[in-house]
mmCIF file of C-alpha atoms in Angstrom:
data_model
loop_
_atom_site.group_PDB
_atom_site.id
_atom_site.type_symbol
_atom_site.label_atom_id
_atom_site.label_comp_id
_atom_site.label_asym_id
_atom_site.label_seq_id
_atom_site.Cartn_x
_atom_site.Cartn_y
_atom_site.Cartn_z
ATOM 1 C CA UNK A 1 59.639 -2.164 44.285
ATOM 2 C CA UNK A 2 61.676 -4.962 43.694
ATOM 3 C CA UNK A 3 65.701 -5.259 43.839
ATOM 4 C CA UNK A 4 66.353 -5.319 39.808
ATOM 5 C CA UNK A 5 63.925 -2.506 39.587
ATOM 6 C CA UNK A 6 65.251 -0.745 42.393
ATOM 7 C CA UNK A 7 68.877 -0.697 41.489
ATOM 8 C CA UNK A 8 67.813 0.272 38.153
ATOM 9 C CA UNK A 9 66.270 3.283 38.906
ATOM 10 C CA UNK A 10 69.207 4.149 41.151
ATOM 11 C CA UNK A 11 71.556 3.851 38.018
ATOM 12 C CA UNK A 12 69.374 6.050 36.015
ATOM 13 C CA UNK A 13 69.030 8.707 38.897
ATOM 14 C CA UNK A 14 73.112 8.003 38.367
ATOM 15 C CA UNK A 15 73.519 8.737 34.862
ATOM 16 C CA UNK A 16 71.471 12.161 35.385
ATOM 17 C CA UNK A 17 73.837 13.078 37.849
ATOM 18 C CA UNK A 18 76.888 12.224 36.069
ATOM 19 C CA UNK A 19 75.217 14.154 32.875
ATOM 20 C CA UNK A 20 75.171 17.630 35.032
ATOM 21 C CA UNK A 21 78.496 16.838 35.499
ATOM 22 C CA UNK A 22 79.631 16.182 32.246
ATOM 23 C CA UNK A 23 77.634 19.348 30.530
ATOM 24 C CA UNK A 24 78.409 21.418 33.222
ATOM 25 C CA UNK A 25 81.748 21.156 32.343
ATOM 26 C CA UNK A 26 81.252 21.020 28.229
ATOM 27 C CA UNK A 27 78.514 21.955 26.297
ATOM 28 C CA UNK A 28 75.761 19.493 24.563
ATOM 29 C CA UNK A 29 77.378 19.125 21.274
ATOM 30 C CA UNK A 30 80.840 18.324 23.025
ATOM 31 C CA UNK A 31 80.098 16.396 25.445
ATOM 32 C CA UNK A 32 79.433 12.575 24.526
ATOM 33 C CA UNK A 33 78.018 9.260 25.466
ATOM 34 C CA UNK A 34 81.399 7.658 27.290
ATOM 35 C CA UNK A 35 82.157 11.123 29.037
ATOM 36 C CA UNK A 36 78.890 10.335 30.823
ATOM 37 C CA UNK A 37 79.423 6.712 31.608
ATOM 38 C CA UNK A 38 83.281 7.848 32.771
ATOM 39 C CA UNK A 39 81.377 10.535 35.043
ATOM 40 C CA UNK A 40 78.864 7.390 36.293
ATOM 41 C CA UNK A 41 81.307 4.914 36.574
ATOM 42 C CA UNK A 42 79.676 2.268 34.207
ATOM 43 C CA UNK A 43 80.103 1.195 30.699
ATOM 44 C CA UNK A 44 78.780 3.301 27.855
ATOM 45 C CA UNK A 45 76.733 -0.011 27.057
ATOM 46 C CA UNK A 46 74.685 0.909 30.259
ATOM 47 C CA UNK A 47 74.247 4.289 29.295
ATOM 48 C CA UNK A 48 72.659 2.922 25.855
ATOM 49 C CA UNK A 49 70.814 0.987 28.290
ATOM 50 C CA UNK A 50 68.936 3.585 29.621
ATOM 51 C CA UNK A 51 68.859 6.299 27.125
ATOM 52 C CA UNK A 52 69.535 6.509 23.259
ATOM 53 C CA UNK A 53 71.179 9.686 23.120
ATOM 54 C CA UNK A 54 71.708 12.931 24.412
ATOM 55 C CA UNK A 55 68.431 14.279 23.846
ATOM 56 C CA UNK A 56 66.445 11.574 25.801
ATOM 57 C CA UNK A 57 69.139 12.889 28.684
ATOM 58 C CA UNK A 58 68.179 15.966 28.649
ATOM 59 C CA UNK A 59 64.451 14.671 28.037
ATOM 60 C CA UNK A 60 64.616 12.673 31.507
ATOM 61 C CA UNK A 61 66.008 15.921 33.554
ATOM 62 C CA UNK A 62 63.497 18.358 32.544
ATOM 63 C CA UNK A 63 61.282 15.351 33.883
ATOM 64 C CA UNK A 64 63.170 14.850 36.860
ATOM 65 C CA UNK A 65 63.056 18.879 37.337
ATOM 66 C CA UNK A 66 58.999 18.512 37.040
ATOM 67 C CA UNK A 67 58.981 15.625 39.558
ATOM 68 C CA UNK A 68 61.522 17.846 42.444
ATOM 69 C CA UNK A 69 58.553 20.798 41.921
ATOM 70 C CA UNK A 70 55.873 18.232 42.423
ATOM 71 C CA UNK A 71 57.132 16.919 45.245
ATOM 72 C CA UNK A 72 57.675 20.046 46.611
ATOM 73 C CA UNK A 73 54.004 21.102 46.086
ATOM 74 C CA UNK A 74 52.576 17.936 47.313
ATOM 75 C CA UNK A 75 54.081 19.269 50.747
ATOM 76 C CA UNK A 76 52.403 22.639 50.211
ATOM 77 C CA UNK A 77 48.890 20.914 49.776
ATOM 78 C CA UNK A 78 49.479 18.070 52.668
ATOM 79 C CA UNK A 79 49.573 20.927 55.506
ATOM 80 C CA UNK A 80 46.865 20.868 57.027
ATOM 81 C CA UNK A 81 46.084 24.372 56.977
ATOM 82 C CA UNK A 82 47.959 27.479 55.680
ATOM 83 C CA UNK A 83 48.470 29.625 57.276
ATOM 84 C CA UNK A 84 51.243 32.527 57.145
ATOM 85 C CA UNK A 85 53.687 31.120 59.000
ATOM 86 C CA UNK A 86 53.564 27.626 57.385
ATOM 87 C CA UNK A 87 53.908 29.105 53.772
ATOM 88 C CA UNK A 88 56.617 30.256 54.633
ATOM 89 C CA UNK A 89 57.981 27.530 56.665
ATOM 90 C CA UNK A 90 57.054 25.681 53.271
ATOM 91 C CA UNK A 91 59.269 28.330 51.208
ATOM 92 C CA UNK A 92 62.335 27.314 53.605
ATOM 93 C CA UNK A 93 62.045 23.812 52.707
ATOM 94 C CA UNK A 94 61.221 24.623 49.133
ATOM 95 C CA UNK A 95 64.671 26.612 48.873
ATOM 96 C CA UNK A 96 66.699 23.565 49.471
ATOM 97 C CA UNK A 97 65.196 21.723 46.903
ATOM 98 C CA UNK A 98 65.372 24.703 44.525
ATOM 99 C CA UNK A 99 69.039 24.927 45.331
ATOM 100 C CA UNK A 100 69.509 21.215 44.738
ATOM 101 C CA UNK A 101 67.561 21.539 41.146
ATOM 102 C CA UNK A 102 69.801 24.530 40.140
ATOM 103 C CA UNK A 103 72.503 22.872 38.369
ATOM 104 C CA UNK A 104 70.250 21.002 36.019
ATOM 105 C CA UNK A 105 67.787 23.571 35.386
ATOM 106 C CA UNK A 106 71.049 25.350 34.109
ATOM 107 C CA UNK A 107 71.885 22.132 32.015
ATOM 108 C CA UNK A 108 68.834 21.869 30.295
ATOM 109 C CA UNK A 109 68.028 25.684 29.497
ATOM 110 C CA UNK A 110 71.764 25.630 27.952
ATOM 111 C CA UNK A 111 71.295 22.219 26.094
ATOM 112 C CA UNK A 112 67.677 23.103 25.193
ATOM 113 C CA UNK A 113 68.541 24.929 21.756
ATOM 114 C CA UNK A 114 70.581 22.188 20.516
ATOM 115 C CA UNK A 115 68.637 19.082 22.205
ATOM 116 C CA UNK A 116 65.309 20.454 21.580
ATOM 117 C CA UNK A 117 63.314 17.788 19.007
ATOM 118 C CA UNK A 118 59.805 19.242 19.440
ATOM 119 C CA UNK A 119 58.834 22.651 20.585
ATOM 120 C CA UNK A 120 54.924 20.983 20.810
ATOM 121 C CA UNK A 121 56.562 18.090 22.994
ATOM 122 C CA UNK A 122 58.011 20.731 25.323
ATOM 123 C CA UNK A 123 54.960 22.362 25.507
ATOM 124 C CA UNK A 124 52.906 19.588 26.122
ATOM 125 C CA UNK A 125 55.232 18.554 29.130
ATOM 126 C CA UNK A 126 55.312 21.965 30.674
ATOM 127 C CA UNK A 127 51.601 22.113 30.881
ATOM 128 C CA UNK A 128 51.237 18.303 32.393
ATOM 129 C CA UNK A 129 53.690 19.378 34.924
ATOM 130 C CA UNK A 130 51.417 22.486 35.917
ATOM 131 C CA UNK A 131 48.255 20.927 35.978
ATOM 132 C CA UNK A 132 49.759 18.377 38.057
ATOM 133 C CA UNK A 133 50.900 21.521 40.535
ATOM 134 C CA UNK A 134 47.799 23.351 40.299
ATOM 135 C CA UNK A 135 45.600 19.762 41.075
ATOM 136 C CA UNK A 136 47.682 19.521 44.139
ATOM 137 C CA UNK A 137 46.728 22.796 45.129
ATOM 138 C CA UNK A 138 42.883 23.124 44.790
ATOM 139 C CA UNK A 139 42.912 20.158 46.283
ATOM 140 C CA UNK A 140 40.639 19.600 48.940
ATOM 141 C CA UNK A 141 38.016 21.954 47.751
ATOM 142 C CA UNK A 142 36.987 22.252 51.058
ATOM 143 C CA UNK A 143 39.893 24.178 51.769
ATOM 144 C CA UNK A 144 39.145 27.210 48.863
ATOM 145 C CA UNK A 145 35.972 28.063 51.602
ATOM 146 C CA UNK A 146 33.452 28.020 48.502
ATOM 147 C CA UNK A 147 35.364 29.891 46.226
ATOM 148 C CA UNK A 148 34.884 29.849 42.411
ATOM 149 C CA UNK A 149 37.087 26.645 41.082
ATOM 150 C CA UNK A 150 37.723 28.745 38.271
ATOM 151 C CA UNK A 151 39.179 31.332 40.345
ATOM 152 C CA UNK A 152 40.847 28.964 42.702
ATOM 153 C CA UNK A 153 42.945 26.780 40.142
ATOM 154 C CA UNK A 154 43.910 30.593 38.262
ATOM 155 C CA UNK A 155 45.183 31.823 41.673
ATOM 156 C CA UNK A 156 46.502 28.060 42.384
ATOM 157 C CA UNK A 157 48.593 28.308 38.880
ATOM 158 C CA UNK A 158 49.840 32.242 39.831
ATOM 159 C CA UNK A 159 50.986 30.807 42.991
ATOM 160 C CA UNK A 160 53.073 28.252 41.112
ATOM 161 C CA UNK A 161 54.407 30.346 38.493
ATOM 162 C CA UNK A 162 55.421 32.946 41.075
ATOM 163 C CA UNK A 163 57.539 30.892 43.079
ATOM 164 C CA UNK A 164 59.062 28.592 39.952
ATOM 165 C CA UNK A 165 60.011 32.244 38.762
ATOM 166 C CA UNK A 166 61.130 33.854 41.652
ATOM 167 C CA UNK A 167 63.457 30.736 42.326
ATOM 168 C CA UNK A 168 64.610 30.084 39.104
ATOM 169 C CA UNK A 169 65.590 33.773 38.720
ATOM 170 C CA UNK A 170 67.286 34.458 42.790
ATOM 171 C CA UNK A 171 68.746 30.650 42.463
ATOM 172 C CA UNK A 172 69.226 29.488 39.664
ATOM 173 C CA UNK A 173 70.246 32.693 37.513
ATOM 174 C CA UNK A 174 72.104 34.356 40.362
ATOM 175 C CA UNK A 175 69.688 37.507 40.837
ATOM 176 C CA UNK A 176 71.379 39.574 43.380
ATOM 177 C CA UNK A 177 68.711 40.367 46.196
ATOM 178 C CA UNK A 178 69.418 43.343 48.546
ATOM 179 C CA UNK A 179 67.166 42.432 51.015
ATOM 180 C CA UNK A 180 67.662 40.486 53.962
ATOM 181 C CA UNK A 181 64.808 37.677 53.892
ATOM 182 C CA UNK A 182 63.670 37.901 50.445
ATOM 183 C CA UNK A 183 61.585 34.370 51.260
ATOM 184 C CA UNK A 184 59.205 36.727 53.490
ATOM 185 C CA UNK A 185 58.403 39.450 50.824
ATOM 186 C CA UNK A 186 57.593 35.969 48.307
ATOM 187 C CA UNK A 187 55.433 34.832 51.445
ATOM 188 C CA UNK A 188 53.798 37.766 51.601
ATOM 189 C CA UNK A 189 52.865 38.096 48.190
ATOM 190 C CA UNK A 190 52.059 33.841 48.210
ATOM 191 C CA UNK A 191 49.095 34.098 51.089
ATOM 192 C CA UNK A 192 48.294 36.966 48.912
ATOM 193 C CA UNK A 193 47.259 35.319 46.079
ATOM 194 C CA UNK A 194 46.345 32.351 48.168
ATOM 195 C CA UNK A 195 43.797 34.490 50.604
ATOM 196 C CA UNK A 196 40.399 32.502 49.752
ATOM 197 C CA UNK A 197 41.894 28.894 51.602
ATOM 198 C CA UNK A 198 44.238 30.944 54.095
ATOM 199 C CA UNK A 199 43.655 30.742 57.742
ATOM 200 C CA UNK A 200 45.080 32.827 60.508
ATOM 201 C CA UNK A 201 48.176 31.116 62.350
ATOM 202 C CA UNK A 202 46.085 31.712 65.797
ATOM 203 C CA UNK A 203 42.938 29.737 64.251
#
């Protein structure tokens, strides 16, 4: 990547920053254009720059919400085996980066009524992303030990949709949790679903 590309993808990872800011503090409809180039420190001609309104804002952090979760599945499928212990040294690893998407996820679902242009659009997004996710995760075959890919990518996409929702619901929402590691009783439940390309940690 060259410099001019470079610095402008740092601006834009800027601007999303300095919109979390901005709407976490007022809502979609109140908050405008030069509040986020005050919050980024650059002219609200750069902020036209890179997005022509709002919506596309909003747009580009959903996106850069999907991108955080790939990443953090791309880790899952690089180990080179899983076992128990490293889905759940995974899970530690995948809280920080859960706690660090928090604030926008809370952006976007309270923007989304208002900034919403295409309920198809958001579908069609949503269901890129979790191919993506579930692609990462069947992925070497070798590793599902002969099982049905049919069955592999269904238990690849429960695995997925059980962590997104335990996280966005203990992190994101606040759930209160009584117990003491709940990360081991999502582990649990994780090699569970995962069983046909788990290995034993002694292996």
């Amino acid at each position: 990547m060259n410099l001019r590309l470079q610095q402008k993808r740092l601006t834009h990872l800027r601007l999303l920053e300095a919109t979390v800011k901005v709407f976490t503090e007022k809502s979609f409809v109140d908050a405008r254009m030069e509040d986020i180039a005050q919050a980024a420190g650059v002219t609200r001609a750069t902020v036209y720059a890179h997005f022509p309104g709002k919506a596309e804002i909003i747009d580009a952090l959903v996106e850069r919400v999907y991108t955080l979760m790939e990443e953090a599945y791309a880790e899952l499928a690089a180990l080179p085996r899983w076992t128990q212990a490293g889905v759940r040294a995974w899970l530690d690893d995948a809280e920080t980066r859960w706690r660090d998407m928090a604030p926008i996820r809370r952006v976007t679902n309270a923007a989304a009524p208002t900034a919403l242009r295409s309920v198809d659009a958001g579908r069609a997004q949503y269901v890129k992303a979790h191919e993506r996710y579930v692609g990462l995760l069947i992925s070497p075959s070798d590793r599902w030990r002969g099982a049905d890919p049919a069955e592999a990518g269904q238990r690849a996409l429960m695995a997925v949709l059980q962590t997104e929702s335990f996280f966005s619901a203990w992190i994101a929402v606040g759930w209160p949790l009584a117990t003491a590691d709940p990360l081991r009783l999502l582990a649990d439940s994780l090699c569970h679903i995962l069983a046909p390309a788990m290995r034993e940690d002694d292996e």
